[in-house]
Amino acid sequence: MRSDETYLESFIDHISSLPAELRRNLALMKDLDTTCTSRFDEMTQLQQDYVERAEGKMNELEIVDGKGVRILGSGCDGPVTLPTTEELAAYIHDHEALHRIETVQEDALQRAAEKVAVAEQSHALVDNICKRLESDLSEIEKMLQANGEFQAPGIAKPNDLAAVQVTPGSPDWILAKVIAHDPSTGMCRLADEDTESNKKSQVVVLGALRNLSRGDTVFAVYPDTTSFYQATIVQVPRKSTGAGSFAMVNFVDDSDEHGITHDKAVLLKHIMLPPY
């Protein structure tokens, strides 16, 4: 990445050719599949024709008094022979037809192998982009954590405060206390829960916020409730004696009858970054 370009610019430049490459590969796979199917159909028809001709030749043989066989239409004076298995195989063998079947089969298998190779190449293209994205996101996360701009999920410990999503996918979050946490499954038991029904993705451990700026959007516990609501930081966190650090916020849709939104003080440990 150049020093004068952002990560997003670098990433977009890196993946800009991906859609075109994928479209080209998918079009090639479609063409190969069409050709391959056509060749397999042709091969199947050639095989059926070969078997029918072989059966026809076998039906031309007449068994004569258990002494042997002779070809129908050769008359009563036609030679009677007792052919071996090899001789019967040679009698029905059609070298030119077999060669045609083998040629079509080889071509069909080659087209199929090419289709697999193109599919693997397409998978590798997408996989490489995903791996780079995962690596870049990990580095960005570390950088944001170091700057205090990212709230890491953290490891829940007993008595930690946590924000809990009431229902998966809903915008409602409430304040709870962690009773126990299983790191292997990411499941938490909470003070107001009877079962371990909250997955790690539905629980945000509080207390990791450090740097907040005026104008930042957050979720904060509304005074005298246990519910989180969207708010805007109007005064950066500051320490107070005994209660810990707090910040002044304006909650969304919290204006009074005169249309004025009043600042409210919220403890820093009751604030989290937007969870989505």
mmCIF file of N, CA, C and O in Angstrom, residues 107-191:
data_model
loop_
_atom_site.group_PDB
_atom_site.id
_atom_site.type_symbol
_atom_site.label_atom_id
_atom_site.label_comp_id
_atom_site.label_asym_id
_atom_site.label_seq_id
_atom_site.Cartn_x
_atom_site.Cartn_y
_atom_site.Cartn_z
ATOM 1 N N ASP A 107 -11.469 -36.734 -25.076
ATOM 2 C CA ASP A 107 -11.770 -35.307 -25.208
ATOM 3 C C ASP A 107 -12.752 -34.859 -24.110
ATOM 4 O O ASP A 107 -12.576 -33.784 -23.512
ATOM 5 N N ALA A 108 -13.756 -35.674 -23.818
ATOM 6 C CA ALA A 108 -14.735 -35.328 -22.777
ATOM 7 C C ALA A 108 -14.066 -35.257 -21.410
ATOM 8 O O ALA A 108 -14.326 -34.340 -20.621
ATOM 9 N N LEU A 109 -13.196 -36.211 -21.116
ATOM 10 C CA LEU A 109 -12.498 -36.216 -19.828
ATOM 11 C C LEU A 109 -11.556 -35.026 -19.704
ATOM 12 O O LEU A 109 -11.399 -34.453 -18.621
ATOM 13 N N GLN A 110 -10.938 -34.639 -20.823
ATOM 14 C CA GLN A 110 -10.048 -33.476 -20.798
ATOM 15 C C GLN A 110 -10.842 -32.201 -20.519
ATOM 16 O O GLN A 110 -10.416 -31.351 -19.713
ATOM 17 N N ARG A 111 -11.999 -32.067 -21.154
ATOM 18 C CA ARG A 111 -12.837 -30.887 -20.907
ATOM 19 C C ARG A 111 -13.309 -30.857 -19.445
ATOM 20 O O ARG A 111 -13.358 -29.789 -18.819
ATOM 21 N N ALA A 112 -13.641 -32.021 -18.901
ATOM 22 C CA ALA A 112 -14.076 -32.094 -17.505
ATOM 23 C C ALA A 112 -12.945 -31.687 -16.563
ATOM 24 O O ALA A 112 -13.161 -30.965 -15.584
ATOM 25 N N ALA A 113 -11.724 -32.147 -16.872
ATOM 26 C CA ALA A 113 -10.566 -31.793 -16.046
ATOM 27 C C ALA A 113 -10.287 -30.293 -16.123
ATOM 28 O O ALA A 113 -9.947 -29.657 -15.114
ATOM 29 N N GLU A 114 -10.451 -29.704 -17.311
ATOM 30 C CA GLU A 114 -10.255 -28.263 -17.465
ATOM 31 C C GLU A 114 -11.297 -27.492 -16.651
ATOM 32 O O GLU A 114 -10.982 -26.469 -16.029
ATOM 33 N N LYS A 115 -12.531 -27.989 -16.629
ATOM 34 C CA LYS A 115 -13.600 -27.331 -15.870
ATOM 35 C C LYS A 115 -13.277 -27.348 -14.371
ATOM 36 O O LYS A 115 -13.464 -26.344 -13.673
ATOM 37 N N VAL A 116 -12.768 -28.479 -13.889
ATOM 38 C CA VAL A 116 -12.382 -28.579 -12.480
ATOM 39 C C VAL A 116 -11.239 -27.611 -12.170
ATOM 40 O O VAL A 116 -11.235 -26.940 -11.127
ATOM 41 N N ALA A 117 -10.272 -27.523 -13.075
ATOM 42 C CA ALA A 117 -9.132 -26.631 -12.868
ATOM 43 C C ALA A 117 -9.581 -25.165 -12.796
ATOM 44 O O ALA A 117 -9.100 -24.392 -11.958
ATOM 45 N N VAL A 118 -10.516 -24.776 -13.669
ATOM 46 C CA VAL A 118 -11.020 -23.404 -13.661
ATOM 47 C C VAL A 118 -11.792 -23.138 -12.370
ATOM 48 O O VAL A 118 -11.690 -22.050 -11.775
ATOM 49 N N ALA A 119 -12.576 -24.121 -11.916
ATOM 50 C CA ALA A 119 -13.328 -23.969 -10.667
ATOM 51 C C ALA A 119 -12.372 -23.796 -9.483
ATOM 52 O O ALA A 119 -12.596 -22.954 -8.607
ATOM 53 N N GLU A 120 -11.312 -24.581 -9.457
ATOM 54 C CA GLU A 120 -10.323 -24.466 -8.375
ATOM 55 C C GLU A 120 -9.622 -23.108 -8.423
ATOM 56 O O GLU A 120 -9.333 -22.513 -7.380
ATOM 57 N N GLN A 121 -9.347 -22.622 -9.624
ATOM 58 C CA GLN A 121 -8.720 -21.311 -9.762
ATOM 59 C C GLN A 121 -9.653 -20.214 -9.248
ATOM 60 O O GLN A 121 -9.211 -19.285 -8.545
ATOM 61 N N SER A 122 -10.945 -20.324 -9.552
ATOM 62 C CA SER A 122 -11.924 -19.336 -9.077
ATOM 63 C C SER A 122 -12.007 -19.365 -7.554
ATOM 64 O O SER A 122 -12.060 -18.311 -6.911
ATOM 65 N N HIS A 123 -12.018 -20.556 -6.991
ATOM 66 C CA HIS A 123 -12.053 -20.686 -5.532
ATOM 67 C C HIS A 123 -10.820 -20.054 -4.901
ATOM 68 O O HIS A 123 -10.904 -19.370 -3.875
ATOM 69 N N ALA A 124 -9.663 -20.276 -5.532
ATOM 70 C CA ALA A 124 -8.411 -19.713 -5.001
ATOM 71 C C ALA A 124 -8.440 -18.186 -5.048
ATOM 72 O O ALA A 124 -7.953 -17.517 -4.126
ATOM 73 N N LEU A 125 -9.013 -17.614 -6.116
ATOM 74 C CA LEU A 125 -9.098 -16.161 -6.233
ATOM 75 C C LEU A 125 -9.902 -15.573 -5.061
ATOM 76 O O LEU A 125 -9.457 -14.631 -4.398
ATOM 77 N N VAL A 126 -11.078 -16.148 -4.819
ATOM 78 C CA VAL A 126 -11.931 -15.643 -3.748
ATOM 79 C C VAL A 126 -11.295 -15.914 -2.383
ATOM 80 O O VAL A 126 -11.327 -15.059 -1.486
ATOM 81 N N ASP A 127 -10.701 -17.100 -2.224
ATOM 82 C CA ASP A 127 -10.105 -17.472 -0.936
ATOM 83 C C ASP A 127 -8.955 -16.533 -0.577
ATOM 84 O O ASP A 127 -8.808 -16.138 0.587
ATOM 85 N N ASN A 128 -8.144 -16.189 -1.566
ATOM 86 C CA ASN A 128 -7.021 -15.285 -1.298
ATOM 87 C C ASN A 128 -7.507 -13.907 -0.852
ATOM 88 O O ASN A 128 -6.928 -13.293 0.048
ATOM 89 N N ILE A 129 -8.570 -13.415 -1.490
ATOM 90 C CA ILE A 129 -9.137 -12.127 -1.088
ATOM 91 C C ILE A 129 -9.681 -12.209 0.334
ATOM 92 O O ILE A 129 -9.473 -11.298 1.154
ATOM 93 N N CYS A 130 -10.380 -13.299 0.658
ATOM 94 C CA CYS A 130 -10.945 -13.462 2.005
ATOM 95 C C CYS A 130 -9.839 -13.538 3.056
ATOM 96 O O CYS A 130 -9.965 -12.943 4.133
ATOM 97 N N LYS A 131 -8.762 -14.253 2.738
ATOM 98 C CA LYS A 131 -7.652 -14.358 3.684
ATOM 99 C C LYS A 131 -7.001 -12.999 3.908
ATOM 100 O O LYS A 131 -6.648 -12.658 5.038
ATOM 101 N N ARG A 132 -6.842 -12.228 2.836
ATOM 102 C CA ARG A 132 -6.255 -10.901 2.997
ATOM 103 C C ARG A 132 -7.170 -10.010 3.827
ATOM 104 O O ARG A 132 -6.710 -9.266 4.695
ATOM 105 N N LEU A 133 -8.475 -10.108 3.558
ATOM 106 C CA LEU A 133 -9.428 -9.290 4.305
ATOM 107 C C LEU A 133 -9.393 -9.644 5.787
ATOM 108 O O LEU A 133 -9.398 -8.756 6.646
ATOM 109 N N GLU A 134 -9.343 -10.940 6.108
ATOM 110 C CA GLU A 134 -9.276 -11.362 7.511
ATOM 111 C C GLU A 134 -8.013 -10.836 8.173
ATOM 112 O O GLU A 134 -8.038 -10.360 9.314
ATOM 113 N N SER A 135 -6.882 -10.927 7.444
ATOM 114 C CA SER A 135 -5.619 -10.437 7.990
ATOM 115 C C SER A 135 -5.650 -8.930 8.207
ATOM 116 O O SER A 135 -5.235 -8.423 9.255
ATOM 117 N N ASP A 136 -6.191 -8.202 7.221
ATOM 118 C CA ASP A 136 -6.257 -6.747 7.329
ATOM 119 C C ASP A 136 -7.188 -6.320 8.461
ATOM 120 O O ASP A 136 -6.895 -5.379 9.205
ATOM 121 N N LEU A 137 -8.337 -7.009 8.575
ATOM 122 C CA LEU A 137 -9.277 -6.672 9.645
ATOM 123 C C LEU A 137 -8.660 -6.906 11.020
ATOM 124 O O LEU A 137 -8.890 -6.134 11.956
ATOM 125 N N SER A 138 -7.862 -7.969 11.128
ATOM 126 C CA SER A 138 -7.189 -8.252 12.397
ATOM 127 C C SER A 138 -6.214 -7.142 12.747
ATOM 128 O O SER A 138 -6.153 -6.689 13.904
ATOM 129 N N GLU A 139 -5.460 -6.669 11.758
ATOM 130 C CA GLU A 139 -4.499 -5.586 11.994
ATOM 131 C C GLU A 139 -5.215 -4.280 12.339
ATOM 132 O O GLU A 139 -4.787 -3.540 13.239
ATOM 133 N N ILE A 140 -6.308 -3.995 11.634
ATOM 134 C CA ILE A 140 -7.060 -2.772 11.902
ATOM 135 C C ILE A 140 -7.668 -2.825 13.293
ATOM 136 O O ILE A 140 -7.693 -1.821 14.025
ATOM 137 N N GLU A 141 -8.167 -4.002 13.685
ATOM 138 C CA GLU A 141 -8.743 -4.158 15.021
ATOM 139 C C GLU A 141 -7.708 -3.867 16.099
ATOM 140 O O GLU A 141 -7.986 -3.170 17.079
ATOM 141 N N LYS A 142 -6.495 -4.406 15.901
ATOM 142 C CA LYS A 142 -5.426 -4.162 16.873
ATOM 143 C C LYS A 142 -5.100 -2.667 16.953
ATOM 144 O O LYS A 142 -4.893 -2.117 18.041
ATOM 145 N N MET A 143 -5.047 -2.009 15.799
ATOM 146 C CA MET A 143 -4.730 -0.587 15.755
ATOM 147 C C MET A 143 -5.817 0.231 16.461
ATOM 148 O O MET A 143 -5.520 1.127 17.253
ATOM 149 N N LEU A 144 -7.089 -0.106 16.180
ATOM 150 C CA LEU A 144 -8.197 0.626 16.801
ATOM 151 C C LEU A 144 -8.247 0.375 18.308
ATOM 152 O O LEU A 144 -8.558 1.280 19.083
ATOM 153 N N GLN A 145 -7.933 -0.851 18.720
ATOM 154 C CA GLN A 145 -7.890 -1.139 20.156
ATOM 155 C C GLN A 145 -6.807 -0.308 20.835
ATOM 156 O O GLN A 145 -6.998 0.220 21.932
ATOM 157 N N ALA A 146 -5.646 -0.217 20.161
ATOM 158 C CA ALA A 146 -4.540 0.563 20.729
ATOM 159 C C ALA A 146 -4.912 2.039 20.845
ATOM 160 O O ALA A 146 -4.481 2.725 21.779
ATOM 161 N N ASN A 147 -5.733 2.516 19.904
ATOM 162 C CA ASN A 147 -6.141 3.922 19.931
ATOM 163 C C ASN A 147 -7.374 4.159 20.796
ATOM 164 O O ASN A 147 -7.830 5.295 20.944
ATOM 165 N N GLY A 148 -7.937 3.071 21.319
ATOM 166 C CA GLY A 148 -9.150 3.205 22.131
ATOM 167 C C GLY A 148 -10.399 3.453 21.318
ATOM 168 O O GLY A 148 -11.411 3.895 21.839
ATOM 169 N N GLU A 149 -10.351 3.177 20.023
ATOM 170 C CA GLU A 149 -11.494 3.436 19.150
ATOM 171 C C GLU A 149 -12.311 2.184 18.881
ATOM 172 O O GLU A 149 -13.275 2.224 18.116
ATOM 173 N N PHE A 150 -11.923 1.055 19.467
ATOM 174 C CA PHE A 150 -12.628 -0.196 19.225
ATOM 175 C C PHE A 150 -12.870 -0.886 20.556
ATOM 176 O O PHE A 150 -11.952 -1.029 21.357
ATOM 177 N N GLN A 151 -14.118 -1.288 20.771
ATOM 178 C CA GLN A 151 -14.471 -1.950 22.020
ATOM 179 C C GLN A 151 -14.358 -3.450 21.814
ATOM 180 O O GLN A 151 -15.199 -4.072 21.187
ATOM 181 N N ALA A 152 -13.286 -4.051 22.330
ATOM 182 C CA ALA A 152 -13.075 -5.478 22.178
ATOM 183 C C ALA A 152 -14.078 -6.242 23.022
ATOM 184 O O ALA A 152 -14.460 -5.796 24.098
ATOM 185 N N PRO A 153 -14.540 -7.406 22.541
ATOM 186 C CA PRO A 153 -15.524 -8.163 23.299
ATOM 187 C C PRO A 153 -15.038 -8.539 24.699
ATOM 188 O O PRO A 153 -15.779 -8.524 25.651
ATOM 189 N N GLY A 154 -13.756 -8.831 24.819
ATOM 190 C CA GLY A 154 -13.188 -9.174 26.120
ATOM 191 C C GLY A 154 -13.657 -10.537 26.602
ATOM 192 O O GLY A 154 -14.504 -11.185 25.998
ATOM 193 N N ILE A 155 -13.092 -10.993 27.716
ATOM 194 C CA ILE A 155 -13.475 -12.254 28.327
ATOM 195 C C ILE A 155 -14.305 -11.947 29.550
ATOM 196 O O ILE A 155 -13.864 -11.258 30.466
ATOM 197 N N ALA A 156 -15.506 -12.446 29.562
ATOM 198 C CA ALA A 156 -16.411 -12.155 30.666
ATOM 199 C C ALA A 156 -15.952 -12.856 31.934
ATOM 200 O O ALA A 156 -15.566 -14.026 31.906
ATOM 201 N N LYS A 157 -16.016 -12.119 33.038
ATOM 202 C CA LYS A 157 -15.675 -12.662 34.350
ATOM 203 C C LYS A 157 -16.866 -12.455 35.283
ATOM 204 O O LYS A 157 -17.692 -11.557 35.062
ATOM 205 N N PRO A 158 -16.999 -13.278 36.310
ATOM 206 C CA PRO A 158 -18.101 -13.100 37.254
ATOM 207 C C PRO A 158 -18.154 -11.670 37.786
ATOM 208 O O PRO A 158 -17.120 -11.058 38.069
ATOM 209 N N ASN A 159 -19.365 -11.130 37.858
ATOM 210 C CA ASN A 159 -19.653 -9.778 38.342
ATOM 211 C C ASN A 159 -19.363 -8.685 37.319
ATOM 212 O O ASN A 159 -19.581 -7.501 37.602
ATOM 213 N N ASP A 160 -18.837 -9.054 36.143
ATOM 214 C CA ASP A 160 -18.683 -8.049 35.094
ATOM 215 C C ASP A 160 -20.065 -7.570 34.646
ATOM 216 O O ASP A 160 -21.029 -8.344 34.601
ATOM 217 N N LEU A 161 -20.141 -6.296 34.297
ATOM 218 C CA LEU A 161 -21.367 -5.783 33.700
ATOM 219 C C LEU A 161 -21.354 -6.088 32.210
ATOM 220 O O LEU A 161 -20.297 -6.060 31.567
ATOM 221 N N ALA A 162 -22.514 -6.367 31.664
ATOM 222 C CA ALA A 162 -22.596 -6.694 30.245
ATOM 223 C C ALA A 162 -23.882 -6.157 29.655
ATOM 224 O O ALA A 162 -24.893 -5.993 30.355
ATOM 225 N N ALA A 163 -23.815 -5.850 28.365
ATOM 226 C CA ALA A 163 -25.016 -5.486 27.614
ATOM 227 C C ALA A 163 -25.506 -6.753 26.932
ATOM 228 O O ALA A 163 -24.740 -7.464 26.287
ATOM 229 N N VAL A 164 -26.793 -7.052 27.079
ATOM 230 C CA VAL A 164 -27.355 -8.291 26.557
ATOM 231 C C VAL A 164 -28.456 -7.968 25.561
ATOM 232 O O VAL A 164 -29.366 -7.194 25.857
ATOM 233 N N GLN A 165 -28.333 -8.564 24.388
ATOM 234 C CA GLN A 165 -29.373 -8.391 23.367
ATOM 235 C C GLN A 165 -30.575 -9.257 23.767
ATOM 236 O O GLN A 165 -30.453 -10.476 23.917
ATOM 237 N N VAL A 166 -31.725 -8.627 23.955
ATOM 238 C CA VAL A 166 -32.907 -9.332 24.459
ATOM 239 C C VAL A 166 -33.308 -10.474 23.530
ATOM 240 O O VAL A 166 -33.527 -11.599 23.960
ATOM 241 N N THR A 167 -33.392 -10.178 22.246
ATOM 242 C CA THR A 167 -33.749 -11.183 21.241
ATOM 243 C C THR A 167 -32.750 -11.073 20.095
ATOM 244 O O THR A 167 -32.464 -9.957 19.655
ATOM 245 N N PRO A 168 -32.200 -12.210 19.607
ATOM 246 C CA PRO A 168 -31.240 -12.139 18.498
ATOM 247 C C PRO A 168 -31.781 -11.322 17.339
ATOM 248 O O PRO A 168 -32.880 -11.548 16.859
ATOM 249 N N GLY A 169 -30.992 -10.338 16.913
ATOM 250 C CA GLY A 169 -31.380 -9.502 15.783
ATOM 251 C C GLY A 169 -32.212 -8.294 16.141
ATOM 252 O O GLY A 169 -32.470 -7.443 15.281
ATOM 253 N N SER A 170 -32.629 -8.172 17.409
ATOM 254 C CA SER A 170 -33.456 -7.029 17.802
ATOM 255 C C SER A 170 -32.574 -5.866 18.240
ATOM 256 O O SER A 170 -31.414 -6.053 18.583
ATOM 257 N N PRO A 171 -33.110 -4.628 18.257
ATOM 258 C CA PRO A 171 -32.325 -3.462 18.677
ATOM 259 C C PRO A 171 -32.333 -3.258 20.192
ATOM 260 O O PRO A 171 -31.761 -2.292 20.682
ATOM 261 N N ASP A 172 -33.000 -4.139 20.933
ATOM 262 C CA ASP A 172 -33.156 -3.955 22.375
ATOM 263 C C ASP A 172 -32.024 -4.632 23.147
ATOM 264 O O ASP A 172 -31.797 -5.837 23.012
ATOM 265 N N TRP A 173 -31.337 -3.819 23.966
ATOM 266 C CA TRP A 173 -30.249 -4.320 24.802
ATOM 267 C C TRP A 173 -30.509 -3.889 26.244
ATOM 268 O O TRP A 173 -30.980 -2.770 26.489
ATOM 269 N N ILE A 174 -30.204 -4.786 27.192
ATOM 270 C CA ILE A 174 -30.406 -4.453 28.599
ATOM 271 C C ILE A 174 -29.119 -4.688 29.370
ATOM 272 O O ILE A 174 -28.220 -5.401 28.928
ATOM 273 N N LEU A 175 -29.055 -4.095 30.563
ATOM 274 C CA LEU A 175 -27.886 -4.229 31.429
ATOM 275 C C LEU A 175 -28.037 -5.476 32.296
ATOM 276 O O LEU A 175 -29.115 -5.745 32.840
ATOM 277 N N ALA A 176 -26.971 -6.255 32.403
ATOM 278 C CA ALA A 176 -27.001 -7.462 33.232
ATOM 279 C C ALA A 176 -25.628 -7.671 33.859
ATOM 280 O O ALA A 176 -24.657 -6.990 33.513
ATOM 281 N N LYS A 177 -25.574 -8.625 34.782
ATOM 282 C CA LYS A 177 -24.309 -8.957 35.442
ATOM 283 C C LYS A 177 -23.955 -10.395 35.120
ATOM 284 O O LYS A 177 -24.807 -11.283 35.135
ATOM 285 N N VAL A 178 -22.676 -10.616 34.788
ATOM 286 C CA VAL A 178 -22.207 -11.958 34.435
ATOM 287 C C VAL A 178 -22.050 -12.798 35.698
ATOM 288 O O VAL A 178 -21.400 -12.390 36.661
ATOM 289 N N ILE A 179 -22.655 -13.982 35.682
ATOM 290 C CA ILE A 179 -22.466 -14.937 36.773
ATOM 291 C C ILE A 179 -21.355 -15.917 36.429
ATOM 292 O O ILE A 179 -20.486 -16.217 37.241
ATOM 293 N N ALA A 180 -21.387 -16.416 35.192
ATOM 294 C CA ALA A 180 -20.357 -17.366 34.741
ATOM 295 C C ALA A 180 -20.218 -17.269 33.236
ATOM 296 O O ALA A 180 -21.140 -16.835 32.530
ATOM 297 N N HIS A 181 -19.050 -17.685 32.726
ATOM 298 C CA HIS A 181 -18.766 -17.628 31.299
ATOM 299 C C HIS A 181 -17.961 -18.848 30.907
ATOM 300 O O HIS A 181 -16.987 -19.204 31.568
ATOM 301 N N ASP A 182 -18.374 -19.518 29.845
ATOM 302 C CA ASP A 182 -17.665 -20.691 29.329
ATOM 303 C C ASP A 182 -16.917 -20.277 28.072
ATOM 304 O O ASP A 182 -17.524 -20.132 27.007
ATOM 305 N N PRO A 183 -15.584 -20.073 28.137
ATOM 306 C CA PRO A 183 -14.817 -19.617 26.972
ATOM 307 C C PRO A 183 -14.883 -20.583 25.793
ATOM 308 O O PRO A 183 -14.763 -20.174 24.648
ATOM 309 N N SER A 184 -15.038 -21.879 26.069
ATOM 310 C CA SER A 184 -15.022 -22.866 24.981
ATOM 311 C C SER A 184 -16.262 -22.758 24.096
ATOM 312 O O SER A 184 -16.218 -23.089 22.908
ATOM 313 N N THR A 185 -17.379 -22.329 24.666
ATOM 314 C CA THR A 185 -18.618 -22.221 23.887
ATOM 315 C C THR A 185 -19.053 -20.778 23.675
ATOM 316 O O THR A 185 -19.900 -20.509 22.826
ATOM 317 N N GLY A 186 -18.479 -19.840 24.471
ATOM 318 C CA GLY A 186 -18.899 -18.451 24.369
ATOM 319 C C GLY A 186 -20.225 -18.180 25.045
ATOM 320 O O GLY A 186 -20.804 -17.113 24.875
ATOM 321 N N MET A 187 -20.732 -19.125 25.834
ATOM 322 C CA MET A 187 -22.014 -18.964 26.505
ATOM 323 C C MET A 187 -21.839 -18.290 27.860
ATOM 324 O O MET A 187 -20.867 -18.548 28.569
ATOM 325 N N CYS A 188 -22.792 -17.433 28.206
ATOM 326 C CA CYS A 188 -22.757 -16.726 29.484
ATOM 327 C C CYS A 188 -24.017 -17.034 30.295
ATOM 328 O O CYS A 188 -25.098 -17.187 29.734
ATOM 329 N N ARG A 189 -23.834 -17.125 31.605
ATOM 330 C CA ARG A 189 -24.981 -17.161 32.510
ATOM 331 C C ARG A 189 -25.056 -15.792 33.163
ATOM 332 O O ARG A 189 -24.063 -15.312 33.726
ATOM 333 N N LEU A 190 -26.221 -15.172 33.085
ATOM 334 C CA LEU A 190 -26.377 -13.794 33.529
ATOM 335 C C LEU A 190 -27.264 -13.711 34.765
ATOM 336 O O LEU A 190 -28.034 -14.635 35.067
ATOM 337 N N ALA A 191 -27.151 -12.609 35.442
ATOM 338 C CA ALA A 191 -27.856 -12.460 36.709
ATOM 339 C C ALA A 191 -29.358 -12.562 36.555
ATOM 340 O O ALA A 191 -30.050 -13.046 37.448
#
